[in-house]
Amino acid sequence: DVKVTQSSRYLVKRTGEKVFLECVQDMDHENMFWYRQDPGLGLRLIYFSYDVKMKEKGDIPEGYSVSREKKERFSLILESASTNQTSMYLCASSLWNQPQHFGDGTRLSIL
Amino acid sequence: AQSVTQLDSQVPVFEEAPVELRCNYSSSVSVYLFWYVQYPNQGLQLLLKYLSGSTLVKGINGFEAEFNKSQTSFHLRKPSVHISDTAEYFCAVSDQGGNKLVFGAGTILRVKS
């Protein structure tokens, strides 16, 4: 079974901090994705990556950046956290043209 | 651009009753369609997918969905629900050339005893 592991289930940070969310997958998937999930809005794509060291903006990239130095790891970075970034963050991975597999999510609160 | 509309934000239903969760999509190209389920405090789990072929797709836990191209719909059905089916369900679409998913807003299924 594919395993997508997000480093934290719950995280509390302060406004202005630099925040790192880590995601690791163990199935050699090319594609990795970061979403945020908000009630009534479903999942919205922040960034995705089709290969090591490559990244592409999703629908809501403002205020975020990403890093993919190794194939199995995809990090989401909040450069200067703000309260409107309080949300559930979900990481996913997939092979090309195959369904995405999701981690359990990180519930991030920015105070 | 693609979009997905889930017509009901919440669906209450009694145990052992049938249920249908509705999903409509818009796209100018051929699509892949998915239903995912999210149980409380968990990530998303794939229920079923339509990539090509038969328009009636069977998934896990007794769920099925029918792809209707003329009505641009992909409704999810189960003939008899259980308490354990209480969860949030997401419909998603991707174009056949890529891997980005566009999700609907989700439908919360509440099964009552």
Short mmCIF file of C-alpha atoms in Angstrom, two decimals:
data_model
loop_
_atom_site.label_atom_id
_atom_site.label_comp_id
_atom_site.label_asym_id
_atom_site.label_seq_id
_atom_site.Cartn_x
_atom_site.Cartn_y
_atom_site.Cartn_z
CA ASP A 1 0.00 0.00 0.00
CA VAL A 2 1.12 3.52 -0.78
CA LYS A 3 2.10 5.50 2.28
CA VAL A 4 2.06 9.29 2.26
CA THR A 5 3.32 10.65 5.57
CA GLN A 6 2.89 14.22 6.75
CA SER A 7 5.27 15.14 9.54
CA SER A 8 2.72 16.74 11.90
CA ARG A 9 -1.01 16.17 12.50
CA TYR A 10 -1.42 19.43 14.43
CA LEU A 11 0.74 22.54 14.39
CA VAL A 12 0.39 25.93 16.08
CA LYS A 13 2.53 28.84 14.92
CA ARG A 14 2.59 32.61 15.33
CA THR A 15 1.98 35.32 12.76
CA GLY A 16 5.14 36.18 10.83
CA GLU A 17 6.91 32.86 11.49
CA LYS A 18 8.38 30.80 8.66
CA VAL A 19 6.57 27.45 8.67
CA PHE A 20 7.65 24.18 7.07
CA LEU A 21 5.23 21.33 6.34
CA GLU A 22 6.89 18.10 5.29
CA CYS A 23 5.52 15.25 3.18
CA VAL A 24 7.18 11.94 2.32
CA GLN A 25 5.91 9.16 0.05
CA ASP A 26 7.35 5.65 -0.19
CA MET A 27 6.18 4.48 -3.64
CA ASP A 28 8.55 6.25 -6.04
CA HIS A 29 5.77 8.48 -7.40
CA GLU A 30 6.75 11.19 -9.87
CA ASN A 31 3.96 13.57 -8.93
CA MET A 32 3.41 15.30 -5.60
CA PHE A 33 0.81 17.88 -4.62
CA TRP A 34 -0.06 20.26 -1.79
CA TYR A 35 -3.67 21.27 -1.14
CA ARG A 36 -5.44 23.28 1.50
CA GLN A 37 -8.90 22.26 2.65
CA ASP A 38 -11.42 24.76 4.02
CA PRO A 39 -15.08 24.11 4.93
CA GLY A 40 -17.40 24.70 1.99
CA LEU A 41 -14.51 25.18 -0.45
CA GLY A 42 -13.28 21.62 -0.89
CA LEU A 43 -9.59 21.15 -1.68
CA ARG A 44 -7.65 23.82 -3.52
CA LEU A 45 -4.30 23.16 -5.16
CA ILE A 46 -1.40 25.25 -3.87
CA TYR A 47 1.62 23.80 -5.70
CA PHE A 48 2.56 20.59 -7.44
CA SER A 49 5.67 18.91 -8.77
CA TYR A 50 6.18 16.39 -11.56
CA ASP A 51 9.85 15.73 -10.86
CA VAL A 52 12.74 16.48 -8.56
CA LYS A 53 13.63 20.18 -8.40
CA MET A 54 10.63 21.16 -10.49
CA LYS A 55 7.52 22.93 -9.24
CA GLU A 56 4.43 24.52 -10.71
CA LYS A 57 1.92 26.90 -9.21
CA GLY A 58 -1.57 25.66 -8.54
CA ASP A 59 -4.66 27.76 -8.07
CA ILE A 60 -3.71 29.55 -4.81
CA PRO A 61 0.11 29.83 -4.58
CA GLU A 62 0.29 33.31 -3.00
CA GLY A 63 2.08 33.28 0.34
CA TYR A 64 3.51 29.79 -0.19
CA SER A 65 6.57 28.19 -1.73
CA VAL A 66 7.71 24.58 -2.11
CA SER A 67 10.87 22.52 -2.30
CA ARG A 68 11.51 19.12 -3.86
CA GLU A 69 15.16 18.18 -3.44
CA LYS A 70 14.49 14.43 -3.41
CA LYS A 71 11.86 12.42 -5.27
CA GLU A 72 10.16 11.15 -2.12
CA ARG A 73 9.95 14.46 -0.24
CA PHE A 74 7.88 17.56 -0.99
CA SER A 75 7.94 20.48 1.45
CA LEU A 76 5.45 23.33 1.71
CA ILE A 77 6.81 26.61 3.09
CA LEU A 78 4.82 29.51 4.50
CA GLU A 79 7.33 32.35 4.15
CA SER A 80 5.63 34.63 6.71
CA ALA A 81 2.60 32.97 8.25
CA SER A 82 -0.64 34.92 8.47
CA THR A 83 -3.92 34.12 10.21
CA ASN A 84 -5.70 33.53 6.89
CA GLN A 85 -3.40 30.56 6.34
CA THR A 86 -5.02 28.70 9.23
CA SER A 87 -6.33 25.60 7.51
CA MET A 88 -6.01 21.86 6.94
CA TYR A 89 -3.13 21.04 4.57
CA LEU A 90 -3.12 17.82 2.59
CA CYS A 91 -0.27 16.28 0.64
CA ALA A 92 -0.79 13.75 -2.17
CA SER A 93 1.31 11.75 -4.60
CA SER A 94 0.65 9.77 -7.77
CA LEU A 95 2.11 8.03 -10.75
CA TRP A 96 1.46 9.69 -14.11
CA ASN A 97 -2.26 9.57 -14.98
CA GLN A 98 -3.10 7.48 -11.92
CA PRO A 99 -5.24 8.42 -8.90
CA GLN A 100 -3.68 10.50 -6.16
CA HIS A 101 -2.93 9.04 -2.72
CA PHE A 102 -3.33 11.35 0.26
CA GLY A 103 -1.68 11.79 3.63
CA ASP A 104 -3.71 12.28 6.82
CA GLY A 105 -3.30 16.04 6.75
CA THR A 106 -1.79 18.73 8.98
CA ARG A 107 -4.17 21.01 10.83
CA LEU A 108 -2.28 24.31 11.05
CA SER A 109 -3.33 27.17 13.32
CA ILE A 110 -1.69 30.58 12.98
CA LEU A 111 -2.18 32.77 16.06
CA ALA B 1 -11.17 25.67 -17.16
CA GLN B 2 -12.70 22.73 -15.36
CA SER B 3 -15.10 22.99 -12.46
CA VAL B 4 -17.06 20.60 -10.26
CA THR B 5 -20.37 21.25 -8.54
CA GLN B 6 -21.62 19.05 -5.74
CA LEU B 7 -25.24 19.95 -5.47
CA ASP B 8 -25.80 19.09 -1.81
CA SER B 9 -23.61 20.25 1.04
CA GLN B 10 -25.22 17.80 3.49
CA VAL B 11 -27.31 14.67 2.97
CA PRO B 12 -29.02 13.09 6.01
CA VAL B 13 -30.28 9.55 5.54
CA PHE B 14 -31.45 6.68 7.72
CA GLU B 15 -29.43 3.49 8.02
CA GLU B 16 -30.19 0.87 5.32
CA ALA B 17 -31.81 3.49 3.04
CA PRO B 18 -30.43 4.17 -0.46
CA VAL B 19 -28.45 7.33 -1.11
CA GLU B 20 -27.34 9.38 -4.11
CA LEU B 21 -24.71 12.12 -3.92
CA ARG B 22 -24.82 14.37 -6.94
CA CYS B 23 -21.88 15.71 -8.92
CA ASN B 24 -21.82 17.79 -12.11
CA TYR B 25 -18.70 18.93 -13.90
CA SER B 26 -17.81 21.29 -16.70
CA SER B 27 -14.91 20.75 -19.07
CA SER B 28 -14.12 21.43 -22.69
CA VAL B 29 -12.02 18.27 -22.99
CA SER B 30 -12.35 14.60 -22.17
CA VAL B 31 -12.01 13.93 -18.47
CA TYR B 32 -11.20 11.45 -15.78
CA LEU B 33 -13.62 11.46 -12.82
CA PHE B 34 -13.11 10.43 -9.21
CA TRP B 35 -14.94 10.11 -5.92
CA TYR B 36 -12.96 10.32 -2.69
CA VAL B 37 -14.16 9.81 0.90
CA GLN B 38 -12.79 11.53 4.00
CA TYR B 39 -13.53 10.06 7.42
CA PRO B 40 -13.11 12.36 10.45
CA ASN B 41 -9.51 13.36 11.12
CA GLN B 42 -8.19 11.45 8.14
CA GLY B 43 -6.96 12.16 4.63
CA LEU B 44 -8.85 11.33 1.45
CA GLN B 45 -9.34 7.75 0.29
CA LEU B 46 -10.21 6.82 -3.29
CA LEU B 47 -13.70 5.32 -3.59
CA LEU B 48 -13.85 4.84 -7.36
CA LYS B 49 -12.67 6.27 -10.65
CA TYR B 50 -13.83 6.61 -14.24
CA LEU B 51 -11.03 6.67 -16.80
CA SER B 52 -12.71 5.11 -19.86
CA GLY B 53 -14.90 2.16 -20.88
CA SER B 54 -18.08 1.20 -19.06
CA THR B 55 -19.99 4.19 -17.76
CA LEU B 56 -21.06 2.33 -14.60
CA VAL B 57 -18.16 2.18 -12.21
CA LYS B 58 -18.08 0.08 -9.05
CA GLY B 59 -15.93 1.06 -6.11
CA ILE B 60 -15.14 0.03 -2.58
CA ASN B 61 -17.64 -0.35 0.28
CA GLY B 62 -20.56 -1.04 -2.09
CA PHE B 63 -20.54 2.35 -3.80
CA GLU B 64 -21.01 2.85 -7.53
CA ALA B 65 -21.21 5.83 -9.89
CA GLU B 66 -22.47 6.41 -13.40
CA PHE B 67 -20.74 8.66 -15.91
CA ASN B 68 -23.27 10.54 -18.04
CA LYS B 69 -21.47 12.53 -20.72
CA SER B 70 -24.57 14.25 -22.11
CA GLN B 71 -25.57 15.53 -18.68
CA THR B 72 -21.94 16.02 -17.54
CA SER B 73 -22.72 14.18 -14.32
CA PHE B 74 -21.04 11.54 -12.17
CA HIS B 75 -23.48 10.77 -9.35
CA LEU B 76 -22.47 8.43 -6.53
CA ARG B 77 -24.94 5.83 -5.26
CA LYS B 78 -25.24 3.15 -2.62
CA PRO B 79 -28.34 0.94 -2.29
CA SER B 80 -28.15 0.56 1.49
CA VAL B 81 -26.00 2.75 3.75
CA HIS B 82 -24.46 1.94 7.13
CA ILE B 83 -23.62 4.16 10.07
CA SER B 84 -19.95 3.70 9.14
CA ASP B 85 -20.57 5.50 5.81
CA THR B 86 -20.89 8.79 7.69
CA ALA B 87 -18.13 10.92 6.15
CA GLU B 88 -17.48 13.72 3.68
CA TYR B 89 -17.45 12.79 0.00
CA PHE B 90 -15.59 14.69 -2.70
CA CYS B 91 -16.06 14.53 -6.45
CA ALA B 92 -13.03 15.47 -8.57
CA VAL B 93 -12.14 15.84 -12.25
CA SER B 94 -8.90 15.91 -14.20
CA ASP B 95 -8.27 16.28 -17.89
CA GLN B 96 -6.89 13.25 -19.66
CA GLY B 97 -3.65 14.97 -20.52
CA GLY B 98 -2.52 15.68 -17.01
CA ASN B 99 -2.72 14.97 -13.33
CA LYS B 100 -4.13 18.05 -11.67
CA LEU B 101 -7.41 17.44 -9.86
CA VAL B 102 -10.21 19.96 -9.47
CA PHE B 103 -12.41 19.16 -6.47
CA GLY B 104 -16.00 19.94 -5.62
CA ALA B 105 -16.86 21.55 -2.29
CA GLY B 106 -17.79 18.21 -0.72
CA THR B 107 -20.98 16.56 0.54
CA ILE B 108 -21.32 15.47 4.16
CA LEU B 109 -23.26 12.22 4.40
CA ARG B 110 -24.87 11.72 7.81
CA VAL B 111 -26.31 8.27 8.40
CA LYS B 112 -28.79 8.08 11.27
CA SER B 113 -30.00 5.01 13.14
#
